[in-house]
Amino acid sequence: LASPTEMVPRPTQRVGGLRVLAYENRENASFHRMVSETAAATGLPVTIGAIAPASRRNLMSGDRERWLRGVLPTVRERLILNVDATDALLLCTAEELSRKYDALAGSSSDLVVGGEVRAWPRYFRYEGVSIYRNMRSANATAYPARPDGMNGVLPRYVNIGTILGPARSYAKMLECMHEARALRA
């Protein structure tokens, strides 16, 4: 999603089409400054939030999703760009990101999900099962082989750290996940 051009501060533009959302509970100005300054330089409105600051409560599994489920219904922009944390550098304008979204999703309300070169964290466990270890063995064939000469370049693994699309679609996905978890409980 990053533009290949150098990041040059641009005048703040009136943007009605895209909002950046970042979950961050650390009370550290340097984390907030990185995403805030690059958002300002590209004219992107940004919302940084948390369920509770780290001084009151450690980050817990599901916090970001709970925060997003509360924030997404309030978003008025056409698209959201949800970034993993406030250490993201935003290099594209809203117009660039909107064009890229339209080229990938067309007129659908699909979400564009970012990728990672490797699956992580290696220690991640869900319901007592080591996800990374199982993914490597049982699901190794679920990902296509890389073309010759491209090893280590193409992001092969889904990473919810970058999601671009309509707020309503993202909210529906999170609600579906929430309902599925409730059924298993």
JSON list of C-alpha atoms in Angstrom, two decimals:
[
{"chain": "A", "resi": 1, "resn": "LEU", "atom": "CA", "xyz": [0.00, 0.00, 0.00]},
{"chain": "A", "resi": 2, "resn": "ALA", "atom": "CA", "xyz": [2.98, 2.32, 0.33]},
{"chain": "A", "resi": 3, "resn": "SER", "atom": "CA", "xyz": [3.72, 4.77, -2.42]},
{"chain": "A", "resi": 4, "resn": "PRO", "atom": "CA", "xyz": [7.17, 4.41, -3.98]},
{"chain": "A", "resi": 5, "resn": "THR", "atom": "CA", "xyz": [7.65, 8.16, -3.89]},
{"chain": "A", "resi": 6, "resn": "GLU", "atom": "CA", "xyz": [9.47, 9.87, -1.06]},
{"chain": "A", "resi": 7, "resn": "MET", "atom": "CA", "xyz": [7.31, 11.08, 1.77]},
{"chain": "A", "resi": 8, "resn": "VAL", "atom": "CA", "xyz": [7.11, 14.80, 1.27]},
{"chain": "A", "resi": 9, "resn": "PRO", "atom": "CA", "xyz": [4.88, 16.78, 3.63]},
{"chain": "A", "resi": 10, "resn": "ARG", "atom": "CA", "xyz": [1.84, 17.98, 1.74]},
{"chain": "A", "resi": 11, "resn": "PRO", "atom": "CA", "xyz": [-0.68, 20.58, 2.80]},
{"chain": "A", "resi": 12, "resn": "THR", "atom": "CA", "xyz": [-3.47, 19.05, 4.83]},
{"chain": "A", "resi": 13, "resn": "GLN", "atom": "CA", "xyz": [-6.27, 18.16, 2.45]},
{"chain": "A", "resi": 14, "resn": "ARG", "atom": "CA", "xyz": [-9.94, 17.92, 3.13]},
{"chain": "A", "resi": 15, "resn": "VAL", "atom": "CA", "xyz": [-10.50, 14.17, 3.02]},
{"chain": "A", "resi": 16, "resn": "GLY", "atom": "CA", "xyz": [-13.99, 12.71, 3.09]},
{"chain": "A", "resi": 17, "resn": "GLY", "atom": "CA", "xyz": [-13.23, 9.28, 1.72]},
{"chain": "A", "resi": 18, "resn": "LEU", "atom": "CA", "xyz": [-10.84, 7.46, 4.06]},
{"chain": "A", "resi": 19, "resn": "ARG", "atom": "CA", "xyz": [-10.00, 7.30, 7.77]},
{"chain": "A", "resi": 20, "resn": "VAL", "atom": "CA", "xyz": [-7.03, 5.55, 9.40]},
{"chain": "A", "resi": 21, "resn": "LEU", "atom": "CA", "xyz": [-7.76, 3.55, 12.57]},
{"chain": "A", "resi": 22, "resn": "ALA", "atom": "CA", "xyz": [-5.01, 2.37, 14.91]},
{"chain": "A", "resi": 23, "resn": "TYR", "atom": "CA", "xyz": [-5.33, 0.55, 18.23]},
{"chain": "A", "resi": 24, "resn": "GLU", "atom": "CA", "xyz": [-2.64, 1.52, 20.71]},
{"chain": "A", "resi": 25, "resn": "ASN", "atom": "CA", "xyz": [-2.89, 1.34, 24.49]},
{"chain": "A", "resi": 26, "resn": "ARG", "atom": "CA", "xyz": [0.69, 2.40, 25.26]},
{"chain": "A", "resi": 27, "resn": "GLU", "atom": "CA", "xyz": [0.88, 5.91, 26.66]},
{"chain": "A", "resi": 28, "resn": "ASN", "atom": "CA", "xyz": [4.00, 6.76, 24.71]},
{"chain": "A", "resi": 29, "resn": "ALA", "atom": "CA", "xyz": [3.98, 9.90, 22.61]},
{"chain": "A", "resi": 30, "resn": "SER", "atom": "CA", "xyz": [6.62, 8.56, 20.21]},
{"chain": "A", "resi": 31, "resn": "PHE", "atom": "CA", "xyz": [4.31, 5.72, 19.08]},
{"chain": "A", "resi": 32, "resn": "HIS", "atom": "CA", "xyz": [1.41, 8.10, 18.50]},
{"chain": "A", "resi": 33, "resn": "ARG", "atom": "CA", "xyz": [3.62, 10.68, 16.81]},
{"chain": "A", "resi": 34, "resn": "MET", "atom": "CA", "xyz": [4.84, 8.34, 14.05]},
{"chain": "A", "resi": 35, "resn": "VAL", "atom": "CA", "xyz": [1.41, 7.53, 12.66]},
{"chain": "A", "resi": 36, "resn": "SER", "atom": "CA", "xyz": [-0.01, 10.98, 13.44]},
{"chain": "A", "resi": 37, "resn": "GLU", "atom": "CA", "xyz": [2.78, 12.89, 11.68]},
{"chain": "A", "resi": 38, "resn": "THR", "atom": "CA", "xyz": [2.74, 10.72, 8.56]},
{"chain": "A", "resi": 39, "resn": "ALA", "atom": "CA", "xyz": [-1.08, 10.90, 8.48]},
{"chain": "A", "resi": 40, "resn": "ALA", "atom": "CA", "xyz": [-0.92, 14.68, 8.69]},
{"chain": "A", "resi": 41, "resn": "ALA", "atom": "CA", "xyz": [1.73, 14.81, 5.95]},
{"chain": "A", "resi": 42, "resn": "THR", "atom": "CA", "xyz": [-0.51, 12.82, 3.61]},
{"chain": "A", "resi": 43, "resn": "GLY", "atom": "CA", "xyz": [-3.76, 14.52, 4.64]},
{"chain": "A", "resi": 44, "resn": "LEU", "atom": "CA", "xyz": [-5.26, 11.41, 6.24]},
{"chain": "A", "resi": 45, "resn": "PRO", "atom": "CA", "xyz": [-7.57, 11.69, 9.25]},
{"chain": "A", "resi": 46, "resn": "VAL", "atom": "CA", "xyz": [-6.49, 9.22, 11.93]},
{"chain": "A", "resi": 47, "resn": "THR", "atom": "CA", "xyz": [-8.19, 7.82, 15.02]},
{"chain": "A", "resi": 48, "resn": "ILE", "atom": "CA", "xyz": [-5.96, 6.22, 17.65]},
{"chain": "A", "resi": 49, "resn": "GLY", "atom": "CA", "xyz": [-7.66, 4.55, 20.55]},
{"chain": "A", "resi": 50, "resn": "ALA", "atom": "CA", "xyz": [-7.75, 1.79, 23.14]},
{"chain": "A", "resi": 51, "resn": "ILE", "atom": "CA", "xyz": [-10.10, -0.01, 25.52]},
{"chain": "A", "resi": 52, "resn": "ALA", "atom": "CA", "xyz": [-7.95, 1.17, 28.44]},
{"chain": "A", "resi": 53, "resn": "PRO", "atom": "CA", "xyz": [-4.47, 2.70, 28.73]},
{"chain": "A", "resi": 54, "resn": "ALA", "atom": "CA", "xyz": [-1.60, 0.34, 29.53]},
{"chain": "A", "resi": 55, "resn": "SER", "atom": "CA", "xyz": [-1.15, 2.04, 32.91]},
{"chain": "A", "resi": 56, "resn": "ARG", "atom": "CA", "xyz": [-4.56, 0.68, 33.93]},
{"chain": "A", "resi": 57, "resn": "ARG", "atom": "CA", "xyz": [-4.61, -2.65, 32.14]},
{"chain": "A", "resi": 58, "resn": "ASN", "atom": "CA", "xyz": [-2.30, -4.79, 30.00]},
{"chain": "A", "resi": 59, "resn": "LEU", "atom": "CA", "xyz": [-3.28, -5.46, 26.41]},
{"chain": "A", "resi": 60, "resn": "MET", "atom": "CA", "xyz": [-5.52, -8.51, 26.30]},
{"chain": "A", "resi": 61, "resn": "SER", "atom": "CA", "xyz": [-6.52, -10.75, 23.40]},
{"chain": "A", "resi": 62, "resn": "GLY", "atom": "CA", "xyz": [-9.58, -9.29, 21.72]},
{"chain": "A", "resi": 63, "resn": "ASP", "atom": "CA", "xyz": [-9.09, -5.69, 22.92]},
{"chain": "A", "resi": 64, "resn": "ARG", "atom": "CA", "xyz": [-8.48, -4.32, 19.44]},
{"chain": "A", "resi": 65, "resn": "GLU", "atom": "CA", "xyz": [-11.54, -6.12, 18.08]},
{"chain": "A", "resi": 66, "resn": "ARG", "atom": "CA", "xyz": [-13.74, -4.82, 20.94]},
{"chain": "A", "resi": 67, "resn": "TRP", "atom": "CA", "xyz": [-12.47, -1.28, 20.32]},
{"chain": "A", "resi": 68, "resn": "LEU", "atom": "CA", "xyz": [-13.08, -1.56, 16.57]},
{"chain": "A", "resi": 69, "resn": "ARG", "atom": "CA", "xyz": [-16.61, -2.93, 17.10]},
{"chain": "A", "resi": 70, "resn": "GLY", "atom": "CA", "xyz": [-17.36, 0.27, 19.02]},
{"chain": "A", "resi": 71, "resn": "VAL", "atom": "CA", "xyz": [-15.60, 2.67, 16.64]},
{"chain": "A", "resi": 72, "resn": "LEU", "atom": "CA", "xyz": [-16.52, 1.31, 13.19]},
{"chain": "A", "resi": 73, "resn": "PRO", "atom": "CA", "xyz": [-20.24, 2.22, 13.39]},
{"chain": "A", "resi": 74, "resn": "THR", "atom": "CA", "xyz": [-19.25, 5.87, 13.98]},
{"chain": "A", "resi": 75, "resn": "VAL", "atom": "CA", "xyz": [-17.00, 6.15, 10.90]},
{"chain": "A", "resi": 76, "resn": "ARG", "atom": "CA", "xyz": [-18.53, 8.36, 8.21]},
{"chain": "A", "resi": 77, "resn": "GLU", "atom": "CA", "xyz": [-15.81, 7.97, 5.58]},
{"chain": "A", "resi": 78, "resn": "ARG", "atom": "CA", "xyz": [-16.27, 5.61, 2.63]},
{"chain": "A", "resi": 79, "resn": "LEU", "atom": "CA", "xyz": [-13.21, 3.51, 3.54]},
{"chain": "A", "resi": 80, "resn": "ILE", "atom": "CA", "xyz": [-11.11, 2.74, 6.58]},
{"chain": "A", "resi": 81, "resn": "LEU", "atom": "CA", "xyz": [-7.47, 1.73, 6.72]},
{"chain": "A", "resi": 82, "resn": "ASN", "atom": "CA", "xyz": [-6.90, -0.22, 9.92]},
{"chain": "A", "resi": 83, "resn": "VAL", "atom": "CA", "xyz": [-3.20, -0.42, 10.76]},
{"chain": "A", "resi": 84, "resn": "ASP", "atom": "CA", "xyz": [-1.68, -2.83, 13.25]},
{"chain": "A", "resi": 85, "resn": "ALA", "atom": "CA", "xyz": [-0.18, -0.25, 15.56]},
{"chain": "A", "resi": 86, "resn": "THR", "atom": "CA", "xyz": [0.93, 3.30, 15.68]},
{"chain": "A", "resi": 87, "resn": "ASP", "atom": "CA", "xyz": [4.39, 2.44, 14.36]},
{"chain": "A", "resi": 88, "resn": "ALA", "atom": "CA", "xyz": [2.98, 2.46, 10.81]},
{"chain": "A", "resi": 89, "resn": "LEU", "atom": "CA", "xyz": [4.29, 4.92, 8.25]},
{"chain": "A", "resi": 90, "resn": "LEU", "atom": "CA", "xyz": [1.50, 6.25, 6.04]},
{"chain": "A", "resi": 91, "resn": "LEU", "atom": "CA", "xyz": [2.92, 7.16, 2.65]},
{"chain": "A", "resi": 92, "resn": "CYS", "atom": "CA", "xyz": [-0.17, 7.36, 0.41]},
{"chain": "A", "resi": 93, "resn": "THR", "atom": "CA", "xyz": [-2.88, 9.99, 0.26]},
{"chain": "A", "resi": 94, "resn": "ALA", "atom": "CA", "xyz": [-6.54, 9.06, 0.67]},
{"chain": "A", "resi": 95, "resn": "GLU", "atom": "CA", "xyz": [-6.96, 9.42, -3.08]},
{"chain": "A", "resi": 96, "resn": "GLU", "atom": "CA", "xyz": [-4.08, 6.99, -3.78]},
{"chain": "A", "resi": 97, "resn": "LEU", "atom": "CA", "xyz": [-5.42, 4.45, -1.29]},
{"chain": "A", "resi": 98, "resn": "SER", "atom": "CA", "xyz": [-8.96, 4.80, -2.67]},
{"chain": "A", "resi": 99, "resn": "ARG", "atom": "CA", "xyz": [-7.74, 4.21, -6.23]},
{"chain": "A", "resi": 100, "resn": "LYS", "atom": "CA", "xyz": [-5.77, 1.15, -5.11]},
{"chain": "A", "resi": 101, "resn": "TYR", "atom": "CA", "xyz": [-8.79, -0.18, -3.23]},
{"chain": "A", "resi": 102, "resn": "ASP", "atom": "CA", "xyz": [-11.07, 0.38, -6.24]},
{"chain": "A", "resi": 103, "resn": "ALA", "atom": "CA", "xyz": [-8.57, -1.39, -8.52]},
{"chain": "A", "resi": 104, "resn": "LEU", "atom": "CA", "xyz": [-8.45, -4.41, -6.18]},
{"chain": "A", "resi": 105, "resn": "ALA", "atom": "CA", "xyz": [-12.06, -4.62, -4.99]},
{"chain": "A", "resi": 106, "resn": "GLY", "atom": "CA", "xyz": [-13.97, -2.92, -7.81]},
{"chain": "A", "resi": 107, "resn": "SER", "atom": "CA", "xyz": [-17.53, -2.07, -6.86]},
{"chain": "A", "resi": 108, "resn": "SER", "atom": "CA", "xyz": [-17.71, -4.76, -4.18]},
{"chain": "A", "resi": 109, "resn": "SER", "atom": "CA", "xyz": [-17.63, -4.13, -0.47]},
{"chain": "A", "resi": 110, "resn": "ASP", "atom": "CA", "xyz": [-14.77, -6.56, 0.01]},
{"chain": "A", "resi": 111, "resn": "LEU", "atom": "CA", "xyz": [-11.94, -6.01, 2.45]},
{"chain": "A", "resi": 112, "resn": "VAL", "atom": "CA", "xyz": [-8.35, -5.91, 1.25]},
{"chain": "A", "resi": 113, "resn": "VAL", "atom": "CA", "xyz": [-6.19, -7.66, 3.83]},
{"chain": "A", "resi": 114, "resn": "GLY", "atom": "CA", "xyz": [-2.43, -7.12, 4.05]},
{"chain": "A", "resi": 115, "resn": "GLY", "atom": "CA", "xyz": [0.15, -9.85, 3.95]},
{"chain": "A", "resi": 116, "resn": "GLU", "atom": "CA", "xyz": [3.33, -10.87, 5.71]},
{"chain": "A", "resi": 117, "resn": "VAL", "atom": "CA", "xyz": [6.41, -12.63, 4.40]},
{"chain": "A", "resi": 118, "resn": "ARG", "atom": "CA", "xyz": [6.26, -15.14, 7.29]},
{"chain": "A", "resi": 119, "resn": "ALA", "atom": "CA", "xyz": [3.61, -16.34, 9.70]},
{"chain": "A", "resi": 120, "resn": "TRP", "atom": "CA", "xyz": [3.98, -15.10, 13.24]},
{"chain": "A", "resi": 121, "resn": "PRO", "atom": "CA", "xyz": [4.05, -15.02, 16.15]},
{"chain": "A", "resi": 122, "resn": "ARG", "atom": "CA", "xyz": [5.61, -18.46, 16.35]},
{"chain": "A", "resi": 123, "resn": "TYR", "atom": "CA", "xyz": [4.45, -18.85, 19.94]},
{"chain": "A", "resi": 124, "resn": "PHE", "atom": "CA", "xyz": [0.79, -18.05, 19.22]},
{"chain": "A", "resi": 125, "resn": "ARG", "atom": "CA", "xyz": [-1.72, -20.48, 20.70]},
{"chain": "A", "resi": 126, "resn": "TYR", "atom": "CA", "xyz": [-5.46, -20.49, 20.21]},
{"chain": "A", "resi": 127, "resn": "GLU", "atom": "CA", "xyz": [-7.64, -22.66, 22.43]},
{"chain": "A", "resi": 128, "resn": "GLY", "atom": "CA", "xyz": [-4.54, -24.56, 23.52]},
{"chain": "A", "resi": 129, "resn": "VAL", "atom": "CA", "xyz": [-3.32, -25.33, 19.99]},
{"chain": "A", "resi": 130, "resn": "SER", "atom": "CA", "xyz": [-0.06, -23.95, 18.61]},
{"chain": "A", "resi": 131, "resn": "ILE", "atom": "CA", "xyz": [-1.25, -22.21, 15.45]},
{"chain": "A", "resi": 132, "resn": "TYR", "atom": "CA", "xyz": [2.14, -21.57, 13.87]},
{"chain": "A", "resi": 133, "resn": "ARG", "atom": "CA", "xyz": [3.40, -25.13, 14.31]},
{"chain": "A", "resi": 134, "resn": "ASN", "atom": "CA", "xyz": [0.17, -26.61, 12.94]},
{"chain": "A", "resi": 135, "resn": "MET", "atom": "CA", "xyz": [0.10, -24.16, 10.07]},
{"chain": "A", "resi": 136, "resn": "ARG", "atom": "CA", "xyz": [3.61, -25.15, 9.05]},
{"chain": "A", "resi": 137, "resn": "SER", "atom": "CA", "xyz": [2.86, -28.87, 9.02]},
{"chain": "A", "resi": 138, "resn": "ALA", "atom": "CA", "xyz": [-0.83, -29.45, 8.29]},
{"chain": "A", "resi": 139, "resn": "ASN", "atom": "CA", "xyz": [-1.48, -26.39, 6.14]},
{"chain": "A", "resi": 140, "resn": "ALA", "atom": "CA", "xyz": [1.84, -26.07, 4.36]},
{"chain": "A", "resi": 141, "resn": "THR", "atom": "CA", "xyz": [0.15, -26.79, 1.03]},
{"chain": "A", "resi": 142, "resn": "ALA", "atom": "CA", "xyz": [-2.54, -24.16, 1.62]},
{"chain": "A", "resi": 143, "resn": "TYR", "atom": "CA", "xyz": [-0.17, -21.49, 0.34]},
{"chain": "A", "resi": 144, "resn": "PRO", "atom": "CA", "xyz": [1.08, -21.66, -3.23]},
{"chain": "A", "resi": 145, "resn": "ALA", "atom": "CA", "xyz": [4.77, -22.02, -3.93]},
{"chain": "A", "resi": 146, "resn": "ARG", "atom": "CA", "xyz": [6.60, -18.83, -4.78]},
{"chain": "A", "resi": 147, "resn": "PRO", "atom": "CA", "xyz": [7.74, -18.30, -8.35]},
{"chain": "A", "resi": 148, "resn": "ASP", "atom": "CA", "xyz": [11.43, -19.03, -8.94]},
{"chain": "A", "resi": 149, "resn": "GLY", "atom": "CA", "xyz": [13.63, -16.16, -7.81]},
{"chain": "A", "resi": 150, "resn": "MET", "atom": "CA", "xyz": [10.94, -14.63, -5.59]},
{"chain": "A", "resi": 151, "resn": "ASN", "atom": "CA", "xyz": [11.72, -16.46, -2.35]},
{"chain": "A", "resi": 152, "resn": "GLY", "atom": "CA", "xyz": [11.37, -14.13, 0.62]},
{"chain": "A", "resi": 153, "resn": "VAL", "atom": "CA", "xyz": [9.79, -11.33, -1.41]},
{"chain": "A", "resi": 154, "resn": "LEU", "atom": "CA", "xyz": [6.07, -11.98, -1.82]},
{"chain": "A", "resi": 155, "resn": "PRO", "atom": "CA", "xyz": [3.92, -11.77, 1.31]},
{"chain": "A", "resi": 156, "resn": "ARG", "atom": "CA", "xyz": [2.21, -15.16, 1.51]},
{"chain": "A", "resi": 157, "resn": "TYR", "atom": "CA", "xyz": [0.50, -15.05, 4.90]},
{"chain": "A", "resi": 158, "resn": "VAL", "atom": "CA", "xyz": [-2.60, -13.11, 5.87]},
{"chain": "A", "resi": 159, "resn": "ASN", "atom": "CA", "xyz": [-1.95, -10.36, 8.40]},
{"chain": "A", "resi": 160, "resn": "ILE", "atom": "CA", "xyz": [-4.89, -8.50, 9.85]},
{"chain": "A", "resi": 161, "resn": "GLY", "atom": "CA", "xyz": [-2.47, -5.70, 10.70]},
{"chain": "A", "resi": 162, "resn": "THR", "atom": "CA", "xyz": [-3.52, -3.95, 7.51]},
{"chain": "A", "resi": 163, "resn": "ILE", "atom": "CA", "xyz": [-7.15, -3.96, 6.41]},
{"chain": "A", "resi": 164, "resn": "LEU", "atom": "CA", "xyz": [-8.59, -1.57, 3.84]},
{"chain": "A", "resi": 165, "resn": "GLY", "atom": "CA", "xyz": [-12.27, -1.38, 2.97]},
{"chain": "A", "resi": 166, "resn": "PRO", "atom": "CA", "xyz": [-15.69, -0.12, 3.98]},
{"chain": "A", "resi": 167, "resn": "ALA", "atom": "CA", "xyz": [-16.23, 0.27, 7.73]},
{"chain": "A", "resi": 168, "resn": "ARG", "atom": "CA", "xyz": [-19.56, -1.55, 7.46]},
{"chain": "A", "resi": 169, "resn": "SER", "atom": "CA", "xyz": [-17.91, -4.62, 5.87]},
{"chain": "A", "resi": 170, "resn": "TYR", "atom": "CA", "xyz": [-15.22, -4.71, 8.55]},
{"chain": "A", "resi": 171, "resn": "ALA", "atom": "CA", "xyz": [-17.84, -4.33, 11.30]},
{"chain": "A", "resi": 172, "resn": "LYS", "atom": "CA", "xyz": [-19.84, -7.24, 9.82]},
{"chain": "A", "resi": 173, "resn": "MET", "atom": "CA", "xyz": [-16.74, -9.43, 9.74]},
{"chain": "A", "resi": 174, "resn": "LEU", "atom": "CA", "xyz": [-15.90, -8.62, 13.38]},
{"chain": "A", "resi": 175, "resn": "GLU", "atom": "CA", "xyz": [-19.49, -9.28, 14.44]},
{"chain": "A", "resi": 176, "resn": "CYS", "atom": "CA", "xyz": [-19.43, -12.64, 12.64]},
{"chain": "A", "resi": 177, "resn": "MET", "atom": "CA", "xyz": [-16.18, -13.53, 14.45]},
{"chain": "A", "resi": 178, "resn": "HIS", "atom": "CA", "xyz": [-17.71, -12.46, 17.78]},
{"chain": "A", "resi": 179, "resn": "GLU", "atom": "CA", "xyz": [-20.82, -14.60, 17.20]},
{"chain": "A", "resi": 180, "resn": "ALA", "atom": "CA", "xyz": [-18.72, -17.62, 16.15]},
{"chain": "A", "resi": 181, "resn": "ARG", "atom": "CA", "xyz": [-16.66, -17.36, 19.34]},
{"chain": "A", "resi": 182, "resn": "ALA", "atom": "CA", "xyz": [-19.82, -17.08, 21.44]},
{"chain": "A", "resi": 183, "resn": "LEU", "atom": "CA", "xyz": [-21.20, -20.28, 19.88]},
{"chain": "A", "resi": 184, "resn": "ARG", "atom": "CA", "xyz": [-18.01, -22.18, 20.78]},
{"chain": "A", "resi": 185, "resn": "ALA", "atom": "CA", "xyz": [-18.04, -20.93, 24.37]}
]
